[in-house]
XYZ file of C-alpha atoms in Angstrom:
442
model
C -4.157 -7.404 8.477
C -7.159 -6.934 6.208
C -9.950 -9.446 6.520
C -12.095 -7.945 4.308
C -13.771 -10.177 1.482
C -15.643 -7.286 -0.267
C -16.377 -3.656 -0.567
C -19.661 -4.553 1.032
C -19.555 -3.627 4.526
C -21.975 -6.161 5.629
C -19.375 -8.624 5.005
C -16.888 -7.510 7.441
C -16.057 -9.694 9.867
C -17.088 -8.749 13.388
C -15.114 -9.014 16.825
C -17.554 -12.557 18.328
C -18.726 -11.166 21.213
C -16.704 -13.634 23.364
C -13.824 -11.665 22.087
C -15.169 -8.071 22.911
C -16.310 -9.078 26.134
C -12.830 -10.484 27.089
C -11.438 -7.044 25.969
C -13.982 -4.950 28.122
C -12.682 -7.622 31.168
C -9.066 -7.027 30.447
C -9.295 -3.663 30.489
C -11.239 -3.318 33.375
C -8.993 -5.299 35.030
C -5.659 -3.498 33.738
C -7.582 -0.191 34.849
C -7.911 -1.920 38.518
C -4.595 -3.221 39.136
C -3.254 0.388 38.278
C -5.621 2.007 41.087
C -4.647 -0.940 43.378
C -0.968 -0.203 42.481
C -0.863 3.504 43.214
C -2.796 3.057 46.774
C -0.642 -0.170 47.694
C 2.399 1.331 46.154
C 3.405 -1.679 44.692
C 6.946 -2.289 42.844
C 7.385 -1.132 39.193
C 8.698 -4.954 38.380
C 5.243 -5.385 39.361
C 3.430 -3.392 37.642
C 5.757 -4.428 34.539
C 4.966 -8.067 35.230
C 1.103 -7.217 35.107
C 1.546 -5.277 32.079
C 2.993 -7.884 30.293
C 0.533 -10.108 31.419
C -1.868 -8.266 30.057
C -0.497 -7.426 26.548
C 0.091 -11.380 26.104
C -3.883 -11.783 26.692
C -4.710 -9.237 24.234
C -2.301 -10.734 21.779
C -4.089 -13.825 21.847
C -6.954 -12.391 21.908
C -5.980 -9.988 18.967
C -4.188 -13.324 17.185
C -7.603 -15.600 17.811
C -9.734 -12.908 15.939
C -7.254 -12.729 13.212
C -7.542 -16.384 12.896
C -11.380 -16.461 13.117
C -11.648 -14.080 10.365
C -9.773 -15.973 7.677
C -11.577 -19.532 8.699
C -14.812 -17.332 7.878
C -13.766 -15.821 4.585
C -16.103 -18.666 2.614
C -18.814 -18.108 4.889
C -18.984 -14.154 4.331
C -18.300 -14.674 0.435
C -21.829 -16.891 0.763
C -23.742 -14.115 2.329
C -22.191 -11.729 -0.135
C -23.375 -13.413 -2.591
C -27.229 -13.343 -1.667
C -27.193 -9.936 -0.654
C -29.420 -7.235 -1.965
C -26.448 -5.427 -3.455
C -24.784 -8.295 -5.555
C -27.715 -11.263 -6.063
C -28.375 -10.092 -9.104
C -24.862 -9.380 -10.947
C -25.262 -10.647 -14.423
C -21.184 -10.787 -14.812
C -17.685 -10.742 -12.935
C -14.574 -9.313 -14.208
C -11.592 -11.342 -12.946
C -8.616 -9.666 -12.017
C -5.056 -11.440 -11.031
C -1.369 -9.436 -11.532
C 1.570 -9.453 -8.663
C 2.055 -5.597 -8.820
C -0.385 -2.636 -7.352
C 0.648 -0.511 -10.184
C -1.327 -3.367 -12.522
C -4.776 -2.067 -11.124
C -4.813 -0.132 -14.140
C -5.728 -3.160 -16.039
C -9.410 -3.385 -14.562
C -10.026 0.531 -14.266
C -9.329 0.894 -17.675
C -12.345 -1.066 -18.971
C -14.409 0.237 -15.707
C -16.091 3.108 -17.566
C -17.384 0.764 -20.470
C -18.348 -2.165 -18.513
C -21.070 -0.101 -16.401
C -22.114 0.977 -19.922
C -23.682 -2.620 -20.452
C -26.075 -1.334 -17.843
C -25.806 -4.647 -15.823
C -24.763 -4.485 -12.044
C -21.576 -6.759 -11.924
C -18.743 -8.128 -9.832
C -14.747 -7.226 -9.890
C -13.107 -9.894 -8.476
C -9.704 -9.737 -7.332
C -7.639 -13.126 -6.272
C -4.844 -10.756 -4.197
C -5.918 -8.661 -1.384
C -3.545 -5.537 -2.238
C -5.984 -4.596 -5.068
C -9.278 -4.854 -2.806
C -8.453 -1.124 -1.821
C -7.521 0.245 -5.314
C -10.685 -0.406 -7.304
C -12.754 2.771 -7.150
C -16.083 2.494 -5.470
C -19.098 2.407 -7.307
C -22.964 1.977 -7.574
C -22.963 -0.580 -10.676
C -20.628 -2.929 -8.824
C -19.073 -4.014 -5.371
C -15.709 -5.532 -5.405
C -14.706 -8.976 -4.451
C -11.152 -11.201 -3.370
C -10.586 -14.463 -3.747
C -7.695 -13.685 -0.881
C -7.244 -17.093 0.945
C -9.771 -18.992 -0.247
C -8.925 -22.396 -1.861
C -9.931 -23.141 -5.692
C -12.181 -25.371 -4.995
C -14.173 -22.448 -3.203
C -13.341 -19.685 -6.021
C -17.031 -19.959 -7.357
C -19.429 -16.990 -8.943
C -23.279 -16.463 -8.323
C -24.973 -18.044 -9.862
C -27.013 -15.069 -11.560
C -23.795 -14.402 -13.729
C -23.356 -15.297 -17.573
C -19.877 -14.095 -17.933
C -16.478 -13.454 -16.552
C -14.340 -10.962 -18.354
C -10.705 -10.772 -17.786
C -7.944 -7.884 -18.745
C -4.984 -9.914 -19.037
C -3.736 -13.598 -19.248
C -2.560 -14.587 -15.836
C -1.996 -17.696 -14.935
C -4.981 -17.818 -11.892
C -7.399 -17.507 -15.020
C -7.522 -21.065 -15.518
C -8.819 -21.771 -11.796
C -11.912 -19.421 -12.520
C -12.611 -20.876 -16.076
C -12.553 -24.826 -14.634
C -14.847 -23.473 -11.858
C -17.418 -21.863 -13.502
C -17.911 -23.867 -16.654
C -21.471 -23.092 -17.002
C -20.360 -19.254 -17.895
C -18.928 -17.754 -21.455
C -15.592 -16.611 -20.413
C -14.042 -13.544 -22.239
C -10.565 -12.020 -23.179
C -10.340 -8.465 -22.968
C -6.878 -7.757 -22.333
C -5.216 -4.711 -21.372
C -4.423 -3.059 -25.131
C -4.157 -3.956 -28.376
C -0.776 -4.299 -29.566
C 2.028 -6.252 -31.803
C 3.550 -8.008 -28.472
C 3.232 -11.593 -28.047
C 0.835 -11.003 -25.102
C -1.769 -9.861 -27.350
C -1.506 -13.683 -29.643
C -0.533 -15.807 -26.567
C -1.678 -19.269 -27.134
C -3.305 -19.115 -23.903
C -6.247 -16.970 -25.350
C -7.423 -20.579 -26.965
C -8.985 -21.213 -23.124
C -11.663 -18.250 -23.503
C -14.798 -18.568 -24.947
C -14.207 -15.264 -26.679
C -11.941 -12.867 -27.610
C -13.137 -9.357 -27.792
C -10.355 -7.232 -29.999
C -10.221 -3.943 -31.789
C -10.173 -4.329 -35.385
C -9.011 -6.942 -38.178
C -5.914 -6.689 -37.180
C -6.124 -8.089 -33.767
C -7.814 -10.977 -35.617
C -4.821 -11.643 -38.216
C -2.194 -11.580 -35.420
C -2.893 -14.905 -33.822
C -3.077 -16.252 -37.428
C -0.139 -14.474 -38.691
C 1.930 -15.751 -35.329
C 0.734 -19.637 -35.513
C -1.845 -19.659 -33.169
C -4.894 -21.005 -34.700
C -8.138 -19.372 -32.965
C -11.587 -20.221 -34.411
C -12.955 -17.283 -36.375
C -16.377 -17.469 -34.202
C -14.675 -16.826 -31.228
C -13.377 -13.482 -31.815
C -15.693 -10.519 -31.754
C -14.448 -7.065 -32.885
C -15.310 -4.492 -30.312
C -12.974 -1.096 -31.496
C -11.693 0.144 -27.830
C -14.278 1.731 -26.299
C -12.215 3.848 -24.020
C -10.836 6.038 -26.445
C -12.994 9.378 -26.688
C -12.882 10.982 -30.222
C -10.158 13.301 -29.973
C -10.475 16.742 -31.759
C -7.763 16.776 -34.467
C -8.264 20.750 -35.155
C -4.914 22.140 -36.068
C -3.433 24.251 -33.335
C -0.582 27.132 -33.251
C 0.742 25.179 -29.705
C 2.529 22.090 -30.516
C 2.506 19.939 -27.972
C 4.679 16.485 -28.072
C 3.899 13.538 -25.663
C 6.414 10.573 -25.114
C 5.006 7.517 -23.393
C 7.808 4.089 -23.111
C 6.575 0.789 -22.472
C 8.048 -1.082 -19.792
C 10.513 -3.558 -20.473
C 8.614 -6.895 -19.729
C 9.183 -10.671 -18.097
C 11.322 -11.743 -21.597
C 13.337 -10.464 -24.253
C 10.406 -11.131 -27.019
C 7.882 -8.708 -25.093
C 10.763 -5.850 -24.264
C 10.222 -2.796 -26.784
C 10.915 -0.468 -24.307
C 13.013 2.946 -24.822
C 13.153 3.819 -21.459
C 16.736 3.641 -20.653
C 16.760 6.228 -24.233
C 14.307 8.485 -22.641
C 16.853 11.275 -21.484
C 18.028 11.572 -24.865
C 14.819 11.688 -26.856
C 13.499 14.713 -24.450
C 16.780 16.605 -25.323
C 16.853 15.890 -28.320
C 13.422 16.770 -29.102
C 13.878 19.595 -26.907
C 16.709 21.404 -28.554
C 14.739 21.269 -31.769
C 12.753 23.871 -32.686
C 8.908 23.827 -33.865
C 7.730 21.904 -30.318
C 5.668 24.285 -27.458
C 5.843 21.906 -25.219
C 6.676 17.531 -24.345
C 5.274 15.698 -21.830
C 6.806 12.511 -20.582
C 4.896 9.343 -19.768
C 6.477 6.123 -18.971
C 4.846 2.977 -18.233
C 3.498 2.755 -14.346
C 5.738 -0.513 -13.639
C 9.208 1.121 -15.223
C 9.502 2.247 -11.451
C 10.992 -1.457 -11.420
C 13.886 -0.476 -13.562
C 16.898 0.044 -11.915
C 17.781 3.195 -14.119
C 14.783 4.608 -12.422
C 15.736 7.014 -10.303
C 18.591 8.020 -12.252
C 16.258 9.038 -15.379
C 14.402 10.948 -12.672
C 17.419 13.108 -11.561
C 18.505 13.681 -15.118
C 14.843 14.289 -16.211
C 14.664 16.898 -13.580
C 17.536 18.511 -14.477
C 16.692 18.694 -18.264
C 13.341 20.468 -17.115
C 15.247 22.818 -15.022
C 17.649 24.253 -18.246
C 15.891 22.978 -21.420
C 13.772 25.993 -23.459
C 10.754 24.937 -23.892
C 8.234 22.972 -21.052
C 9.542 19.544 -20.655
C 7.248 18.333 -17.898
C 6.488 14.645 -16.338
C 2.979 13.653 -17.139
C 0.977 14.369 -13.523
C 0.217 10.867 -11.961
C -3.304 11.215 -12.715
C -3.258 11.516 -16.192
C -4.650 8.765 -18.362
C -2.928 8.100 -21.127
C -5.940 8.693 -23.360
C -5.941 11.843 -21.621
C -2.464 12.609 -23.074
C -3.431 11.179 -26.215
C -6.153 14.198 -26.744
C -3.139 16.753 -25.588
C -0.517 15.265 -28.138
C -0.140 16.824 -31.960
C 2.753 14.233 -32.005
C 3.350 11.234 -29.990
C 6.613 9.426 -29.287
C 6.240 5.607 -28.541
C 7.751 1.986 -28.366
C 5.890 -0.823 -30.005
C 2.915 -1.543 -27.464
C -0.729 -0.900 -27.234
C 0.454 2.605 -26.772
C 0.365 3.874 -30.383
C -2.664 1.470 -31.265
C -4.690 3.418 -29.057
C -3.219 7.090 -30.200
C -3.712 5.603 -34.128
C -7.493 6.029 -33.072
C -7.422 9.798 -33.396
C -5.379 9.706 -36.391
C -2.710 12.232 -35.918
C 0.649 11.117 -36.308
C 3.445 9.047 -34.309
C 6.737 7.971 -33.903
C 7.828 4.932 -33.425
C 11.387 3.908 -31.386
C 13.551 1.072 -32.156
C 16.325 0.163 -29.404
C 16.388 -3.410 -30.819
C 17.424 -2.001 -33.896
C 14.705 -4.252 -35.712
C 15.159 -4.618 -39.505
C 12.484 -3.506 -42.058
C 11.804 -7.454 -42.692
C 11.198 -7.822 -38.876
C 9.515 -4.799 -38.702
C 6.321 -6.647 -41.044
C 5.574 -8.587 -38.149
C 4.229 -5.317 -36.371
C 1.758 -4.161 -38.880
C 1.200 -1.467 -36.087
C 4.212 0.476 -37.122
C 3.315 1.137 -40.754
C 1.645 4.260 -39.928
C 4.753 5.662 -38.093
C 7.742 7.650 -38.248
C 10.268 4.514 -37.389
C 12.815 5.905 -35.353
C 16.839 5.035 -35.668
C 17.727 2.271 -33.247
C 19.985 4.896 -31.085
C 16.879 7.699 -32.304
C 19.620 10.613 -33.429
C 16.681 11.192 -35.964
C 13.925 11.534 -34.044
C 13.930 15.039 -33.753
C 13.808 15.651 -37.626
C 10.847 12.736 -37.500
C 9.063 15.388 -35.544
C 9.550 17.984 -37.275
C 8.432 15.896 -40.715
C 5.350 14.876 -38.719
C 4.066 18.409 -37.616
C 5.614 19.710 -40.934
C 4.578 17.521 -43.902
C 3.076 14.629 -42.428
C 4.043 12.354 -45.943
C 2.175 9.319 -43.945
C -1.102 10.551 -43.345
C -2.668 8.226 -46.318
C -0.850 5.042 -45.031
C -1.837 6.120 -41.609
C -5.511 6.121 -41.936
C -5.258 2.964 -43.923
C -3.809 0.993 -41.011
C -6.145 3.198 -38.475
C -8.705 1.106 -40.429
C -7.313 -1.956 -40.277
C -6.549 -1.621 -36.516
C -10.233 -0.516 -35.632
C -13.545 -2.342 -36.536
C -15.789 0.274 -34.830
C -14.501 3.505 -36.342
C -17.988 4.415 -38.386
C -20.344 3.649 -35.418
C -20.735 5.332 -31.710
C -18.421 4.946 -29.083
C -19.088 1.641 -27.176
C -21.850 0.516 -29.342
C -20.082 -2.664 -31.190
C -18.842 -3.482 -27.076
C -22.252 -3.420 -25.819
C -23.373 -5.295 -28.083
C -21.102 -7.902 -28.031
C -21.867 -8.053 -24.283
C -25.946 -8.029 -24.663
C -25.107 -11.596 -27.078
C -23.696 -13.256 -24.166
C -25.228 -11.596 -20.715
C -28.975 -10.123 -23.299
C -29.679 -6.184 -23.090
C -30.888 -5.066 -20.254
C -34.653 -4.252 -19.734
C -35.588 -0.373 -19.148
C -39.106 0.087 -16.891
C -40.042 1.719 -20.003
C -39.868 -1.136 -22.256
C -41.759 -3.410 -19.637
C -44.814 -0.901 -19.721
């Protein structure tokens, strides 16, 4: 069982010393009755007996501890909170999902968030994710693990609590830290209904991409007030050198299928026949396959392995299964062509500006396809993709929708003529103010 609370070891719940002298006793004891055995001689039922006897204490013991620990996780969050380490955290980033694989929600905006140049919290409400946020100098990690709401509360030294996605725990943090701007980031910018859920009304702000992050809520129903959104590009997306190379080099990254039928784009159970396909054709050095972290739920999923194994083993050119720590933006700067469902996916690759194909296993028609303005810059693939092949090979070739492309690049990113980061920072100084250098207090 973990007890931990925090990252900070001085939180840690310690054996009482009631309990560690009971352990010394019992084990001095167990050691004694062994001696005494072997010189008396005594019966193994016995020995058994005291064994038992023995384990039962410890259990109790062991069980007692256990107990003590959770009954203290308030008290430990309390000192945690006025230690050197954490007093001063100027914001938290709230973090709820069922899954382990969903950790990549908060490590994705890691990297940019310690670019504010504020020491900050990650707080996690389930324990399984305590262990899966990578340790750092700019911020500890928290849980909310078995505390009640009522208790869920922030320093006070914060201004802020960000938040990657719209889980349902949200709402506990927002009612109990009302004094504190609370902000949307989500997980990616996309034409899914997570990215215009209604629920995004309950956040102070909304930080999004570009304009068209901004037109989706309106263009869906949802009414948002304009001052609540700010537009903050993504500022984990390195520029990504577009130089044309003799190696062409094709990545295909599915979604996973999602909760409901309105959120499931995915072309995962199509996979197998894309890579062939795409294989077989020539004009392509090399594809490497991607799918989404949580499409190890599917229950094709270790079928698509075997196949996809087998394909790699006969097919003529490198067909290979993206290592597990590959970022996707990492594949994004490897890609001269990418392959991809309707998702945050191609957003994201749309920032380099080299071209993309889009699947279609719902067989959407062009007049549903308006309501994912995401798409216009895409090769749209057939709804059982028998084309997709020649769409690469019109991508690398001819590449007719460049123009269109970097017209809906624009519209998709709001950041695209300034640094990296600079419009999130920003955004972030308005609500938590710009941290003070020693230089600038000279």
């Amino acid at each position: 069982m973990d007890t931990r609370v925090s990252t900070l070891k001085s939180t840690d719940y310690s054996t009482q010393r009631r309990s560690k002298v009971m352990a010394m006793a019992q084990g001095g004891a167990a050691a004694f009755v062994l001696v005494l055995a072997a010189v008396l001689k005594i019966t193994p039922i016995a020995l058994i007996v005291t064994f038992l006897f023995y384990a039962g204490i410890r259990a109790g013991t062991a069980l007692e501890d256990r107990a003590t620990a959770k009954d203290s996780r308030a008290l430990r969050l309390s000192k945690l909170f006025v230690a050197r380490e954490t007093s001063d955290a100027r914001f938290a980033f709230y973090f709820s999902a069922p899954r382990p694989q969903d950790i990549y929600h908060v490590t994705m905006w890691l990297e940019a968030l310690k670019s504010v140049g504020h020491k900050f919290l990650v707080v996690v409400r389930e324990q399984q994710h305590l262990s899966e946020v990578p340790v750092s100098q700019e911020f500890e990690c928290v849980t909310f693990a078995g505390l009640p709401v009522n208790q869920r509360l922030l320093p006070a030294s914060c201004r802020a609590v960000f938040y990657a996605n719209n889980s349902m725990f949200n709402i506990d943090v927002i009612r109990g830290n009302t004094k504190m701007e609370h902000v949307q980031l989500l997980h990616g910018d996309s034409d899914k209904p997570p990215s215009f859920s209604p629920v995004s009304k309950a956040y102070n702000k909304l930080f999004v991409a570009g304009q068209m992050a901004v037109e989706r809520y309106a263009n869906n129903n949802v009414a948002v007030a304009p001052e609540r959104f700010r537009i903050v590009g993504r500022p984990q997306i390195e520029p990504q050198d577009v130089t044309p190379n003799n190696r062409k080099t094709v990545v295909y990254m599915t979604t996973w299928a999602g909760n409901f039928e309105d959120s499931n784009f995915s072309s995962f159970s199509q996979s197998i026949k894309i890579l062939k396909t795409v294989s077989e054709r020539g004009g392509v050095d090399e594809i490497i396959f991607k799918p989404h972290p949580v499409s190890q739920k599917d229950p094709n999923w270790e079928s698509v392995r075997t196949q996809f194994f087998d394909l790699a083993r006969t097919a003529k050119i490198p067909v290979k299964w993206a290592e597990p720590e590959e970022s996707p933006f990492e594949l994004y700067a490897k890609a001269d062509v990418l392959i991809s469902d309707i998702s945050s996916t191609i957003i994201d690759y749309l920032h380099g500006g080299k071209p993309y194909i889009v699947t279609n296993p719902q067989g959407f028609s062009d007049e549903v396809l308006k309501n994912y303005p995401s798409v216009d810059g895409g090769y749209m693939c057939s709804q059982n993709a028998d084309n997709v092949a020649d769409l690469v090979k019109l991508a690398l070739d001819e590449d007719p929708l460049a123009e269109e492309r970097e017209r809906v690049r624009q519209f998709a990113f709001g950041d695209l003529d300034r640094p990296r980061g600079e419009a999130f920072r920003e955004a972030c100084w308005e609500i938590i103010s710009k941290p003070v250098k020693t230089s600038d207090m000279a």
